[in-house]
Short mmCIF file of C-alpha atoms in Angstrom, two decimals:
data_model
loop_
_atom_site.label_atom_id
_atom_site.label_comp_id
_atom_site.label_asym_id
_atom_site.label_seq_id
_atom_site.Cartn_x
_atom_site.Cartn_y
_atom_site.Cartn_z
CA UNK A 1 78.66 99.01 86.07
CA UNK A 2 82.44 98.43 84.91
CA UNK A 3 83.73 101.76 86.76
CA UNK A 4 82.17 103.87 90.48
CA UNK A 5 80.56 107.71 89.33
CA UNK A 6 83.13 110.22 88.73
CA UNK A 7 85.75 107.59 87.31
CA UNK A 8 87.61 109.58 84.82
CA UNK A 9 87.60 107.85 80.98
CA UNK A 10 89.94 110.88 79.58
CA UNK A 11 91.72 113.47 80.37
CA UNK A 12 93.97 115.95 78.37
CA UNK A 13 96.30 119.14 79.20
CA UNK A 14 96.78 122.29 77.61
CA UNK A 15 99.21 124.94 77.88
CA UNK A 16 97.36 128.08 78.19
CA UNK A 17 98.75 130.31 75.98
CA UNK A 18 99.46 133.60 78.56
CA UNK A 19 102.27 135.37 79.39
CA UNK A 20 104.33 134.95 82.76
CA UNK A 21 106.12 137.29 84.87
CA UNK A 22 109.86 137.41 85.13
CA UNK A 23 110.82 135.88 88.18
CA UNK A 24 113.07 138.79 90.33
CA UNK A 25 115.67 137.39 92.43
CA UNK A 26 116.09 137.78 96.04
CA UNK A 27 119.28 140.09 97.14
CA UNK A 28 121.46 137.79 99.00
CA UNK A 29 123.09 139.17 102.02
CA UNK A 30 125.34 136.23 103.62
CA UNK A 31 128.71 136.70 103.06
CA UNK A 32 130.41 133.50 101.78
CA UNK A 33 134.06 132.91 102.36
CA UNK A 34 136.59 130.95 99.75
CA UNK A 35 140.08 129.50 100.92
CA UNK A 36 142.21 126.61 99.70
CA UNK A 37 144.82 124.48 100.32
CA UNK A 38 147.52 122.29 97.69
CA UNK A 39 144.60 120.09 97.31
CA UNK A 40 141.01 121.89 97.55
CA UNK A 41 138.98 124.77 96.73
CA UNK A 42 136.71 125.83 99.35
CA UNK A 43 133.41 128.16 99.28
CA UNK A 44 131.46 128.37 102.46
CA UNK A 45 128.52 130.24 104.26
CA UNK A 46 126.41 130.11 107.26
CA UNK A 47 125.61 126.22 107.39
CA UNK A 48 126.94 124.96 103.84
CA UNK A 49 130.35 124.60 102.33
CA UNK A 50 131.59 123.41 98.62
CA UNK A 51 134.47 121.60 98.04
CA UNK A 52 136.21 121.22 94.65
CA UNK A 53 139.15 118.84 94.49
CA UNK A 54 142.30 120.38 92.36
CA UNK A 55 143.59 117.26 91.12
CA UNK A 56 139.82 116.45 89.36
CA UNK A 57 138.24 119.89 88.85
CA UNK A 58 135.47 118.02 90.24
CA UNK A 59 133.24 118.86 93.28
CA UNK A 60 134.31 116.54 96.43
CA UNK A 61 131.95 117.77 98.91
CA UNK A 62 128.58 119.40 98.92
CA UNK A 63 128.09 119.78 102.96
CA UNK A 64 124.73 121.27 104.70
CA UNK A 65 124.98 121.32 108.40
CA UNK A 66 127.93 119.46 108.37
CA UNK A 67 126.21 116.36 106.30
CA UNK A 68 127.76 115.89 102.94
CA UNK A 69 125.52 114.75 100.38
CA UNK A 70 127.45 113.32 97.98
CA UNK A 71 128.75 110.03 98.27
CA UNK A 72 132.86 109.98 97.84
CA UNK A 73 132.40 109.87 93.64
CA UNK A 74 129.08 111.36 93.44
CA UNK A 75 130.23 115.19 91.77
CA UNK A 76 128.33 115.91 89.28
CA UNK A 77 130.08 114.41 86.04
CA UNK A 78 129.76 114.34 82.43
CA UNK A 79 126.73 111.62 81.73
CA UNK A 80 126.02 110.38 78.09
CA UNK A 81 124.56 106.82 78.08
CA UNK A 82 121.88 104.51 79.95
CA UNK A 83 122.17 101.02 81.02
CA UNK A 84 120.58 99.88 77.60
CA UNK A 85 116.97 99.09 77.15
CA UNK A 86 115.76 96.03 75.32
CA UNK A 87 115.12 98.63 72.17
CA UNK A 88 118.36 100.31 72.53
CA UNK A 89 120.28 96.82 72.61
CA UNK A 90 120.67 96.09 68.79
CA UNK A 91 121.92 99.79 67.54
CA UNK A 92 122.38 102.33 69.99
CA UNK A 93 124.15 100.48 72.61
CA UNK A 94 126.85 99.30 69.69
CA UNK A 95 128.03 102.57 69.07
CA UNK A 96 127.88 103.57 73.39
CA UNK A 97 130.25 100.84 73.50
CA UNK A 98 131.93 101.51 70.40
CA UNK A 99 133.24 105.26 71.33
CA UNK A 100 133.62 103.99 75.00
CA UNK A 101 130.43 106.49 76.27
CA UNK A 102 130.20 104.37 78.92
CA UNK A 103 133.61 104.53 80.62
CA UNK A 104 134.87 108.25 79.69
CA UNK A 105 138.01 108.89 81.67
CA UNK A 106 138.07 112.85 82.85
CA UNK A 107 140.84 114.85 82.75
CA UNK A 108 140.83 117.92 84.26
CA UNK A 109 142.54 121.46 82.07
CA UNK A 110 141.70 123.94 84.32
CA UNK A 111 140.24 125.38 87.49
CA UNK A 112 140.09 128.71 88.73
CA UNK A 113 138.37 130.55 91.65
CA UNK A 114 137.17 134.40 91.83
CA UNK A 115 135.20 136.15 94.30
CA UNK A 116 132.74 137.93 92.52
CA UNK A 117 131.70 140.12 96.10
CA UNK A 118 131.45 139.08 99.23
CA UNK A 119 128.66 137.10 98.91
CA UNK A 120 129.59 135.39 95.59
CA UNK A 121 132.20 133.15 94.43
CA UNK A 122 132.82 131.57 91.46
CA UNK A 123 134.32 128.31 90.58
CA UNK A 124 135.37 127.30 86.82
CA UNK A 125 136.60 124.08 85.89
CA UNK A 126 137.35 122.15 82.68
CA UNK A 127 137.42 118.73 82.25
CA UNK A 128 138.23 116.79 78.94
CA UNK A 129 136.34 113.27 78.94
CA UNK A 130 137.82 111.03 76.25
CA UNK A 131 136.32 107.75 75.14
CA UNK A 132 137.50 105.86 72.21
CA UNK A 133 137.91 106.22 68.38
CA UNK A 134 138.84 109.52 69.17
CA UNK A 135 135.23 110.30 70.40
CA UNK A 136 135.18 112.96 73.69
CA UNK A 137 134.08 115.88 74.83
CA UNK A 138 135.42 118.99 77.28
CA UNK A 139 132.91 119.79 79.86
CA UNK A 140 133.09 123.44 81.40
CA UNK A 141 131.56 124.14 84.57
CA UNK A 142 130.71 127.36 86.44
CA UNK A 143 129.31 127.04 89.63
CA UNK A 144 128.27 130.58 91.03
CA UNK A 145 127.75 129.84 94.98
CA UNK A 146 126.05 132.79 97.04
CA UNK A 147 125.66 132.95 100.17
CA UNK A 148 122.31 131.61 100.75
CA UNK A 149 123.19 128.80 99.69
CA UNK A 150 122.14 128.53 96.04
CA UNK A 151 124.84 127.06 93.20
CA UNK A 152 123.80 128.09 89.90
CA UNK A 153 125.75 125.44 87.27
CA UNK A 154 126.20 126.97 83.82
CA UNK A 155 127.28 124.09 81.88
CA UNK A 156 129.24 124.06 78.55
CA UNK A 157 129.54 120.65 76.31
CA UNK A 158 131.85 121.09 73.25
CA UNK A 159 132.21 117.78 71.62
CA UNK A 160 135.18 115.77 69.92
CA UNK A 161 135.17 113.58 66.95
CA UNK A 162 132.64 111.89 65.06
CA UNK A 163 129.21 113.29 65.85
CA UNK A 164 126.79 109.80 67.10
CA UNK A 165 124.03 109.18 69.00
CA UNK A 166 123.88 109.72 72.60
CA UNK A 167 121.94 108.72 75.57
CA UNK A 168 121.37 111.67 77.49
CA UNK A 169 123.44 114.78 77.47
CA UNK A 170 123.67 116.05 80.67
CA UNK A 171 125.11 114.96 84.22
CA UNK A 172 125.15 112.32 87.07
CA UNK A 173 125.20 112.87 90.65
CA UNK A 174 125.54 109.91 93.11
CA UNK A 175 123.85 111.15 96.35
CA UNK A 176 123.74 110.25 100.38
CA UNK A 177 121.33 106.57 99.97
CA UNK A 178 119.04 108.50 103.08
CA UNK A 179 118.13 110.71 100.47
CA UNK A 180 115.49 108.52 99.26
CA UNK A 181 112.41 110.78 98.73
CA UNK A 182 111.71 112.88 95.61
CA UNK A 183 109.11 115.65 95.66
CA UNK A 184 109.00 117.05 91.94
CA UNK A 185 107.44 119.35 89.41
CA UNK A 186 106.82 117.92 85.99
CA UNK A 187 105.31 114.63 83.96
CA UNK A 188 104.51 111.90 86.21
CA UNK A 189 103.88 109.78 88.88
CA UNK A 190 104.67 107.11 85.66
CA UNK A 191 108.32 106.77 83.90
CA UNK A 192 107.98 109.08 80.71
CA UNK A 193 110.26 109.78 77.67
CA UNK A 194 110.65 112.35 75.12
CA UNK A 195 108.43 110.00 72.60
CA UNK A 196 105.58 108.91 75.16
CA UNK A 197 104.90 111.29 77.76
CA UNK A 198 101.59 113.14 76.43
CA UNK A 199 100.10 110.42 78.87
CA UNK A 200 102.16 111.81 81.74
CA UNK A 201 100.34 115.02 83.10
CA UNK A 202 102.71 117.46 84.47
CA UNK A 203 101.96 117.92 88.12
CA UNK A 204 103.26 117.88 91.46
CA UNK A 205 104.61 114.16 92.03
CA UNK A 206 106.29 112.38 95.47
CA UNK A 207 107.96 109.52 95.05
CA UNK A 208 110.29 107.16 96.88
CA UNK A 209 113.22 106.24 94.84
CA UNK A 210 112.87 102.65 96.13
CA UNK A 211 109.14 102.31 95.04
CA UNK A 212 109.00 102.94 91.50
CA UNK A 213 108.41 99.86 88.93
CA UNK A 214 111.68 97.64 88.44
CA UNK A 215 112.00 95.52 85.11
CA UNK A 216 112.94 92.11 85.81
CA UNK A 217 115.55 92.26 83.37
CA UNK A 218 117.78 95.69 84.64
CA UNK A 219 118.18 98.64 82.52
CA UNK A 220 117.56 102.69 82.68
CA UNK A 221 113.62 103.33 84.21
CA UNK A 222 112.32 106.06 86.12
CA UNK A 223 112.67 109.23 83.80
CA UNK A 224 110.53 112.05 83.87
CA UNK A 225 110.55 114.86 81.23
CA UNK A 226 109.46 118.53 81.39
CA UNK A 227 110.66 119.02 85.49
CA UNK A 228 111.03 122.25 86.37
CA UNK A 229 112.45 121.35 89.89
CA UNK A 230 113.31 118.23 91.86
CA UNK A 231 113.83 118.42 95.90
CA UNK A 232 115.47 115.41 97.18
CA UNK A 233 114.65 114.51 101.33
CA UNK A 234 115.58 111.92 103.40
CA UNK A 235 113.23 109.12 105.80
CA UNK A 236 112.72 111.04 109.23
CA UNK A 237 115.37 113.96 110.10
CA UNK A 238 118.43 112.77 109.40
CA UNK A 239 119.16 114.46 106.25
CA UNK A 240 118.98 118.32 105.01
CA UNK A 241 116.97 118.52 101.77
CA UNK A 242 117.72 119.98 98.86
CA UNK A 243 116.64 121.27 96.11
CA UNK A 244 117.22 121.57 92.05
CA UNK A 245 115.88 123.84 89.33
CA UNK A 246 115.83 123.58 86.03
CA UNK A 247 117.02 126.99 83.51
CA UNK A 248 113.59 128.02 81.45
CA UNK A 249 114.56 124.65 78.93
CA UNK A 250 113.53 122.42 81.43
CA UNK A 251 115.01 119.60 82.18
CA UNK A 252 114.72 115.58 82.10
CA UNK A 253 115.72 113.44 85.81
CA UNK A 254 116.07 109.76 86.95
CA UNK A 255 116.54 109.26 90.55
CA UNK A 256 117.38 105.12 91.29
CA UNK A 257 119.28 102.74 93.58
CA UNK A 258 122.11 101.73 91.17
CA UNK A 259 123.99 103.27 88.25
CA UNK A 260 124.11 102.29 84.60
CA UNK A 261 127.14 100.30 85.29
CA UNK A 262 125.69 98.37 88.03
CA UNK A 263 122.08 97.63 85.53
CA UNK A 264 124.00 96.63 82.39
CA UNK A 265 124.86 93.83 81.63
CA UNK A 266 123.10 92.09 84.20
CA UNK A 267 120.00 89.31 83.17
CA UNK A 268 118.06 89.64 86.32
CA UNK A 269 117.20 92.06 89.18
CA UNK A 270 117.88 89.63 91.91
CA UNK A 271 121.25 89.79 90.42
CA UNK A 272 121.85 93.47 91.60
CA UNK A 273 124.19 94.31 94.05
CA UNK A 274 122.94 96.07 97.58
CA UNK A 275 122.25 99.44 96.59
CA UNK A 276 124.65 102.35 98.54
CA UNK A 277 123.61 105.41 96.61
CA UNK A 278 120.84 107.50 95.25
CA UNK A 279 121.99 107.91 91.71
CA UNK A 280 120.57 111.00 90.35
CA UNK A 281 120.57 111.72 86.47
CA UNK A 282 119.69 115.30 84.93
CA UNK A 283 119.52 115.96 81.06
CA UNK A 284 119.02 118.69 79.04
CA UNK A 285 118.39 115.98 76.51
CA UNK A 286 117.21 112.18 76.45
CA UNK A 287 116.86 110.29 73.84
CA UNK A 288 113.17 108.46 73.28
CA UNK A 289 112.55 104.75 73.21
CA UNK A 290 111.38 103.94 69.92
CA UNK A 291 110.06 100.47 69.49
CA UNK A 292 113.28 98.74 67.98
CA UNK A 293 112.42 95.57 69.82
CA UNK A 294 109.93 94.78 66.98
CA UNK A 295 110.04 97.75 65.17
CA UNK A 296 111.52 101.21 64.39
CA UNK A 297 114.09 102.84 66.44
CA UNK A 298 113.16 106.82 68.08
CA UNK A 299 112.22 109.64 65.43
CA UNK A 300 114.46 111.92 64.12
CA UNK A 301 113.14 114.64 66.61
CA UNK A 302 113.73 112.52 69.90
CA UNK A 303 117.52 111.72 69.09
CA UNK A 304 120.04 112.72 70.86
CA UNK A 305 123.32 113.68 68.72
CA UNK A 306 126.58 114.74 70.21
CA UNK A 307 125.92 118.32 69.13
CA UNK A 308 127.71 120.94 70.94
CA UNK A 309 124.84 122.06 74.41
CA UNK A 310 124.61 124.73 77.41
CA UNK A 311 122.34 124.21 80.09
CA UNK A 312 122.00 125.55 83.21
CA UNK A 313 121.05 123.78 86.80
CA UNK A 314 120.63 125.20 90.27
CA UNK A 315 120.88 123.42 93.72
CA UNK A 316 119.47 125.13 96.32
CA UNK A 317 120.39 123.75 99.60
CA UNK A 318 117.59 124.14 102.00
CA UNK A 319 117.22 124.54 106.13
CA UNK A 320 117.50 121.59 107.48
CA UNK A 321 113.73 120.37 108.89
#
């Protein structure tokens, strides 16, 4: 016999076509408190604090228990391209390079801070990115923070210039490297994109960010499509976990040990540096893979044009184990 009884051939999923119920949230009761200084914005609660930096708009510190974890760039930031696959090489990657996707410089036009009650606060900032050929885009954020410890993102892309083809719209986060263990809702355990995922069934995955497959030659892996949440943990007790959820559009993620600019161009992965960093990449949108090496590039349905976007995220920062 080529396979043991009760090897499975084929398998397919459906979405059952049935109504859900709305999801009531929980009254929160923690007071959070907001002060600042010439140089920071900060919301905090029992256990947690946010930082936002007032010369960036962008957040510095995202601390649980006293452990921050973000690295010292790692705010969530304005993310538009991929370290180019071997399909993406001979158009898509011209134009990234082109309107300078892949080194925006951010410029922050406001930030403001309200206390909504005394267990909400609300941060707003607005940052311009600019790339080149007069390509860019202002990012507003809104992070409501509550005193349990959830920050709801509402996210706001309005776009400048020629519209072209994009990456990924969404963000990047550059986490604590302890944070090394994914537990996540959505197509897996394999890498899936927008144009070949019906062979990824959505499910309950864990992963370790070190152990999923590495190309030889470096460049963007490791995205899933359809997550509804992501909770990041850390080896042993060392780190608080936390967790994200995605608004009812779902949302795309990569979670790796180097960023774009570390993967590309580089010819081999032996040729990577030491990694210091989870890097953490959610999209509202990500663009498929197409088979330009020897063929066509993505459908017009899995593009990814620089069309203004809203999407929401939450991180939920949990007890610490």
């Amino acid at each position: 016999m080529w396979a043991d009884k009760g090897f499975e051939v084929a398998s397919e999923q459906f979405k059952l076509p049935v109504s859900t119920l709305p999801v009531e949230e929980a009254k929160v009761t923690s007071p959070v408190k907001v002060s600042q200084d010439a140089q920071s914005i900060k919301v905090a609660g029992t256990g947690f604090a946010v930082t936002f930096d007032k010369n960036t708009g962008l957040m510095s510190q995202l601390m649980k228990d006293g452990v921050n974890l973000l690295t010292s760039d790692g705010s969530p930031k304005l993310h538009l391209w991929r370290a180019a696959h071997r399909n993406d090489d001979m158009w898509a990657n011209r134009d990234w390079e082109k309107f300078g996707i892949n080194n925006l410089k951010n410029t922050l036009v406001d930030l403001t801070v309200e206390t909504v009650d005394k267990c909400t606060a609300k941060v707003t900032s607005t940052i311009k990115y600019d790339g080149k050929e007069g390509f860019g885009a202002y990012h507003i954020s809104t992070y409501t923070i509550k005193g349990d410890g959830s920050v709801k993102v509402d996210n706001k892309i309005d776009f400048i210039g020629l519209r072209i083809n994009l990456a990924h719209i969404g963000v990047r986060m550059i986490l604590d490297k302890k944070l090394d263990r994914m537990t996540y809702f959505g197509r897996g355990p394999i890498e899936n994109y927008s144009d070949r995922k019906s062979g990824a069934d959505v499910g309950l995955y864990e992963l370790g960010v070190n152990d999923q497959y590495e190309y030889e030659k470096p460049m963007d892996r490791g995205n899933h499509e359809d997550v509804r949440w992501v909770k990041f943990a850390g080896t042993g007790n060392s780190m608080p976990d936390f967790l994200i959820n995605s608004d009812e559009n779902l949302m795309q993620f990569s979670a790796l040990p180097h960023t774009d600019e570390q993967m590309f161009p580089v010819e081999y992965k032996i040729d990577l540096p030491v990694s210091t960093a989870t890097v953490f990449c959610l999209s509202t949108k990500t663009l498929g893979v197409g088979s330009n090496g020897c063929g066509p590039r993505p459908l017009d349905k899995y593009m990814v044009w620089s069309d203004n976007s809203q999407f929401t995220y939450t991180i939920q920062l949990l007890q610490s184990k």
